[in-house]
mmCIF file of C-alpha atoms in Angstrom:
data_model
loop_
_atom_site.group_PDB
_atom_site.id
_atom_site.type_symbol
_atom_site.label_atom_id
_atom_site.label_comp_id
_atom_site.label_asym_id
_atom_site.label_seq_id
_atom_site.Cartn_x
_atom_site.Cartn_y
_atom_site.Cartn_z
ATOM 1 C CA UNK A 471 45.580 4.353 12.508
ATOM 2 C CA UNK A 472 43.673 6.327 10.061
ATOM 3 C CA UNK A 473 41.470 2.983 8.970
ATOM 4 C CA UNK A 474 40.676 2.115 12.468
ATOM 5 C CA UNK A 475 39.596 5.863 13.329
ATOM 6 C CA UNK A 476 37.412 5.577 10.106
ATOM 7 C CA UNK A 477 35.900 2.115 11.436
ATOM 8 C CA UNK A 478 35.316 3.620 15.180
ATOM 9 C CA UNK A 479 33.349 6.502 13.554
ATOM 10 C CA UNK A 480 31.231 4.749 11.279
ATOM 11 C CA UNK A 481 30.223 2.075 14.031
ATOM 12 C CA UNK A 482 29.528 4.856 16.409
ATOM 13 C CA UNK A 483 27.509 6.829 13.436
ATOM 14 C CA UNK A 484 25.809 2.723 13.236
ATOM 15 C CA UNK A 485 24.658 2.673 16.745
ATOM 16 C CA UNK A 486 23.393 6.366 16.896
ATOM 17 C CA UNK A 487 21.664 6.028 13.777
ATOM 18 C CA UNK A 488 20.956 2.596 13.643
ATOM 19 C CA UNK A 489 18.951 2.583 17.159
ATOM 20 C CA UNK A 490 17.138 5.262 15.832
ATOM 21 C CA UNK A 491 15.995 3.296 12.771
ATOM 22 C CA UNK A 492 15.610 0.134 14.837
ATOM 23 C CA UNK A 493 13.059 2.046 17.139
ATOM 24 C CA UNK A 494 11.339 3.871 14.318
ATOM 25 C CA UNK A 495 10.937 0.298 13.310
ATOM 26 C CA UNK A 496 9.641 -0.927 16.309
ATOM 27 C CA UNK A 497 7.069 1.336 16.960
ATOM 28 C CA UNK A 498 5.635 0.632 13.519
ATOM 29 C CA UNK A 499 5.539 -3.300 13.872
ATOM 30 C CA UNK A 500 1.979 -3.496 13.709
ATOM 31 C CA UNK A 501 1.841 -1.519 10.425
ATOM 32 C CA UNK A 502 3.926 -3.731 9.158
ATOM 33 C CA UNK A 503 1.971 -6.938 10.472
ATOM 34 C CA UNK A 504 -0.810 -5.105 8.623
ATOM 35 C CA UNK A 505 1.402 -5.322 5.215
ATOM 36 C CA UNK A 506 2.421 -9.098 5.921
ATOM 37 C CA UNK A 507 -1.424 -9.250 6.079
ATOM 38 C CA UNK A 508 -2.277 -7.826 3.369
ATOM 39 C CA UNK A 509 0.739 -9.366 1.466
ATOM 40 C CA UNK A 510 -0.996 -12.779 2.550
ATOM 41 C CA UNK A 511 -4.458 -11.324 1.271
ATOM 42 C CA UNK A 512 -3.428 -10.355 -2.183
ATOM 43 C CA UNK A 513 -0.947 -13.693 -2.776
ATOM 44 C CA UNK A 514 -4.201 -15.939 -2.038
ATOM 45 C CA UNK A 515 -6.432 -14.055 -4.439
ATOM 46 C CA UNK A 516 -3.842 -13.736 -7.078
ATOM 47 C CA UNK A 517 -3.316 -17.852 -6.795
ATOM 48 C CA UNK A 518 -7.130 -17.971 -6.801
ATOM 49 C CA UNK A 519 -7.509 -15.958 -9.958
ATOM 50 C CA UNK A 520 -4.763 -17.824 -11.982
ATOM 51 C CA UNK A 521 -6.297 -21.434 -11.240
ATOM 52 C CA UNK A 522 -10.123 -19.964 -12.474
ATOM 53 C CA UNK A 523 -7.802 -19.096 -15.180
ATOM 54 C CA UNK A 524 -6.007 -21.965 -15.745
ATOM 55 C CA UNK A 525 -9.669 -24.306 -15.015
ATOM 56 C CA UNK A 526 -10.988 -21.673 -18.236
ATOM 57 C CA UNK A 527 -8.528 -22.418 -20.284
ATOM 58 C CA UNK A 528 -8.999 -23.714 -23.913
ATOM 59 C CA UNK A 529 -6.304 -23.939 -25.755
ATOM 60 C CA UNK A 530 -2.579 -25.227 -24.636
ATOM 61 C CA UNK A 531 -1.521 -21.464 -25.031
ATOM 62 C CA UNK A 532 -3.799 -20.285 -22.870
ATOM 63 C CA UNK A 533 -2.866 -23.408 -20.262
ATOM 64 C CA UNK A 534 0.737 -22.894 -20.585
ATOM 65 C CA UNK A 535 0.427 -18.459 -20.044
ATOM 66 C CA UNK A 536 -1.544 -19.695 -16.823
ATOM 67 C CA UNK A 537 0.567 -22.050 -15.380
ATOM 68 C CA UNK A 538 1.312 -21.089 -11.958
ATOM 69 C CA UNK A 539 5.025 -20.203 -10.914
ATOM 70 C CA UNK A 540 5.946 -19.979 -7.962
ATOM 71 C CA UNK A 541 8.985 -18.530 -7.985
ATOM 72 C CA UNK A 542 7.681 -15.113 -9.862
ATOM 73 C CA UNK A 543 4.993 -15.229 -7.544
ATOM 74 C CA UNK A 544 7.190 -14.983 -4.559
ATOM 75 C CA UNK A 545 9.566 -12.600 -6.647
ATOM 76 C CA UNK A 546 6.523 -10.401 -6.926
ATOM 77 C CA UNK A 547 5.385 -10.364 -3.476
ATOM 78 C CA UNK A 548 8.790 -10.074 -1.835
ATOM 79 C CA UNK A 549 8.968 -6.637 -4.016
ATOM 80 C CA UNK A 550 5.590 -5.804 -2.974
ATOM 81 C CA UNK A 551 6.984 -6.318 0.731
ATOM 82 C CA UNK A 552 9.727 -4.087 -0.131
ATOM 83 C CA UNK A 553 7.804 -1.367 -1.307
ATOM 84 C CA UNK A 554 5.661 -1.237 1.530
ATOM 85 C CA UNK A 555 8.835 -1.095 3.645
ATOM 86 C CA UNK A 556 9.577 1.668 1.643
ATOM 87 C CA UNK A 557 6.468 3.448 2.135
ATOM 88 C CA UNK A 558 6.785 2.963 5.759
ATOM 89 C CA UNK A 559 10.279 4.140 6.312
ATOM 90 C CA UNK A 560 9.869 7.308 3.868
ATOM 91 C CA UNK A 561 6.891 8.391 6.199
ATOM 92 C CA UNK A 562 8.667 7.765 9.161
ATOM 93 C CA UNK A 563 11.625 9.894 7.823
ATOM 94 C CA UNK A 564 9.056 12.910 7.106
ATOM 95 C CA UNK A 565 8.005 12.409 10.451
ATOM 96 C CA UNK A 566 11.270 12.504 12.186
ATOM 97 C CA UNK A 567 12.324 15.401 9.531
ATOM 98 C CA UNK A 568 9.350 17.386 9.377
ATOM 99 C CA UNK A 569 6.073 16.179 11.677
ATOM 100 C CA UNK A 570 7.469 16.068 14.602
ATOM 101 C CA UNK A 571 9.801 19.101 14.491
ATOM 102 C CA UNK A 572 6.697 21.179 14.080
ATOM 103 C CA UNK A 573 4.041 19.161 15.995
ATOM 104 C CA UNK A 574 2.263 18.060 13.071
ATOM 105 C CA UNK A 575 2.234 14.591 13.730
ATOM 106 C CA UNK A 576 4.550 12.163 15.231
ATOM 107 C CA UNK A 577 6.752 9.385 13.062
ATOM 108 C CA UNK A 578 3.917 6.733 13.541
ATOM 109 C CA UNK A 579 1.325 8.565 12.336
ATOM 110 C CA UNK A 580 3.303 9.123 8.565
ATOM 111 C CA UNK A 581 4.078 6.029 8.538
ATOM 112 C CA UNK A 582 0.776 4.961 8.442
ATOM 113 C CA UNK A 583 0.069 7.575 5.648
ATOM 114 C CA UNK A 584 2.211 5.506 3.557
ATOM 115 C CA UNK A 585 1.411 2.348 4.652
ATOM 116 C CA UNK A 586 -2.187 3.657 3.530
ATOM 117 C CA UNK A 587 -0.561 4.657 0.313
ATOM 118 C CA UNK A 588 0.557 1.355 -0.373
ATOM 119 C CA UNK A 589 -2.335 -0.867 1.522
ATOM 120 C CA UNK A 590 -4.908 0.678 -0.976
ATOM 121 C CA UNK A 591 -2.920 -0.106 -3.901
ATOM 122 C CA UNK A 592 -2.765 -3.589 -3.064
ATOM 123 C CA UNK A 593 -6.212 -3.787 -2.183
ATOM 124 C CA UNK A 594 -7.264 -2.012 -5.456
ATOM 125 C CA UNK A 595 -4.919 -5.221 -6.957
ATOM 126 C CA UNK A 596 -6.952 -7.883 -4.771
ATOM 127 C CA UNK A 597 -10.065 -6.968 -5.317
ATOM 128 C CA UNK A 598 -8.925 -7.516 -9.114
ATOM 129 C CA UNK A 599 -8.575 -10.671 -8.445
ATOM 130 C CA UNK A 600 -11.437 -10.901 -6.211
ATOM 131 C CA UNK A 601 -14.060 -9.694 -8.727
ATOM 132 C CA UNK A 602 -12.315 -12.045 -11.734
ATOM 133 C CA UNK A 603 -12.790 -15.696 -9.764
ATOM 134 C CA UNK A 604 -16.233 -14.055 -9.082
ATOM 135 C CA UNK A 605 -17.339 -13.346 -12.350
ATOM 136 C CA UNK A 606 -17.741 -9.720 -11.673
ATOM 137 C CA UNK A 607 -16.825 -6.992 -13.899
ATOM 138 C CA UNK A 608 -14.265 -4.016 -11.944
ATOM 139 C CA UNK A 609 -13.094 -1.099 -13.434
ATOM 140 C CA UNK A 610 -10.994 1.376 -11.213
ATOM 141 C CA UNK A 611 -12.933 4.072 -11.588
ATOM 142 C CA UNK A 612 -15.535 2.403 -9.686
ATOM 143 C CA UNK A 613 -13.967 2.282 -7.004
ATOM 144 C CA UNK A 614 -12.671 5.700 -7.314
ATOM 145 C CA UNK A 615 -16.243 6.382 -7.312
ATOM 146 C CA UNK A 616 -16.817 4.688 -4.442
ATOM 147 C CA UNK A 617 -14.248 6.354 -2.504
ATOM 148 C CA UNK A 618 -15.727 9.704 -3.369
ATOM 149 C CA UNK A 619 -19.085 8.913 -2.177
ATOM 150 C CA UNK A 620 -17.618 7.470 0.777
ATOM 151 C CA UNK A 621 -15.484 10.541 1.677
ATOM 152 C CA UNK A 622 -18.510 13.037 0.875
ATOM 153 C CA UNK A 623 -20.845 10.764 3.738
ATOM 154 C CA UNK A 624 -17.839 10.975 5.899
ATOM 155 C CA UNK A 625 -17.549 14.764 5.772
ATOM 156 C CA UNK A 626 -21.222 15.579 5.614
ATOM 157 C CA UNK A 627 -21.476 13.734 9.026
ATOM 158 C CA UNK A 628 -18.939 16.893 10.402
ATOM 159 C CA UNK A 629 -20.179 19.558 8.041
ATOM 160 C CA UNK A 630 -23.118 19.292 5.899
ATOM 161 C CA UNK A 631 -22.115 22.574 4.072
ATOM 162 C CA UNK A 632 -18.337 21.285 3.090
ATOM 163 C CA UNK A 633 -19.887 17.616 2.381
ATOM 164 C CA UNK A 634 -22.474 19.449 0.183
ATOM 165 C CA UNK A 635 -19.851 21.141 -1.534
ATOM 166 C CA UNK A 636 -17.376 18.689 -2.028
ATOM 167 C CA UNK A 637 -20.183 16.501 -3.575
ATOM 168 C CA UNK A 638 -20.795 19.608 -5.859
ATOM 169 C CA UNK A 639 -16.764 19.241 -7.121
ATOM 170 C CA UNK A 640 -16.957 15.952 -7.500
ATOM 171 C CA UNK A 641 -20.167 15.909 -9.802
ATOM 172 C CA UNK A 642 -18.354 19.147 -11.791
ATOM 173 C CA UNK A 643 -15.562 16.934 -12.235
ATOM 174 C CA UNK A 644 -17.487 13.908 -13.291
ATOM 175 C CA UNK A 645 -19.943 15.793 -15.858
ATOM 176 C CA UNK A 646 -16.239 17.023 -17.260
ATOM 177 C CA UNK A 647 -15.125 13.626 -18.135
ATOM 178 C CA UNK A 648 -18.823 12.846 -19.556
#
């Protein structure tokens, strides 16, 4: 008796929680076509990248450590999918835990803060590979860089006086690392 009492309250606790997770899921399906995109995105350059490589190449060491393999490609990208899930499910989880309670922001909304989160990691990682079948050289501070000047234009367009002094931290904090 006991067992089947046990089984009758875990599958209710499955269906009242479970919906709930379902739906949370549901309403962020296009955040997550947005990670299957840029899942896509960062495979294709990172295949790209390994055959400039592997066209490079000089020596048989260098051909064999760029030989492409498929299977720790697809290893590494179904991780990658997993961590965006990840990202995704921990915002919603704020959101239904904290956002929402107090009218912050709904469930959808963090979610997309993480999806952000992990979307500009990736995209940090593609353009990588993006700038080494070009040729180009990329450091991640330039594109930190970038991101700061493109925040500071952003702001100034609400408040020239915040813009100007978050352009004025920003320069402090670069003449520090000088």
């Amino acid at each position: 008796m006991t067992k089947t009492t046990n089984s009758l309250g875990a599958g209710a606790m499955w269906l009242t929680f479970g919906n709930e997770a379902l739906q949370a899921i549901h309403d962020c399906r296009w955040q997550i076509v947005c990670c299957v995109f840029m899942l896509i995105f960062d495979f294709w350059w990172a295949y790209s990248e390994n055959k400039h490589h592997l066209k490079h190449a000089q020596t048989e060491k260098e051909k064999k450590k760029y030989e492409w393999r498929t299977s720790l490609a697809v290893r590494r990208t179904c991780v990658k999918f997993v961590d965006y899930l990840t990202f995704l499910l921990v915002g919603v989880v704020i959101g239904l835990a904290i956002t929402e309670p107090y009218e912050l922001a709904d469930h959808v909304q963090t979610a997309a803060a993480g999806i952000l989160i992990g979307c500009g990691c990736d995209a940090v990682s593609a353009w990588g590979h993006i700038c080494t079948v070009h040729g180009w050289k990329f450091r991640p501070s330039d594109a930190w860089k970038f991101l700061k000047r493109f925040a500071v234009a952003l702001i100034k367009k609400k408040s020239e006086d915040v813009g100007e002094a978050l352009e004025e931290t920003f320069d402090k904090e670069q003449n520090m690392e000088d």
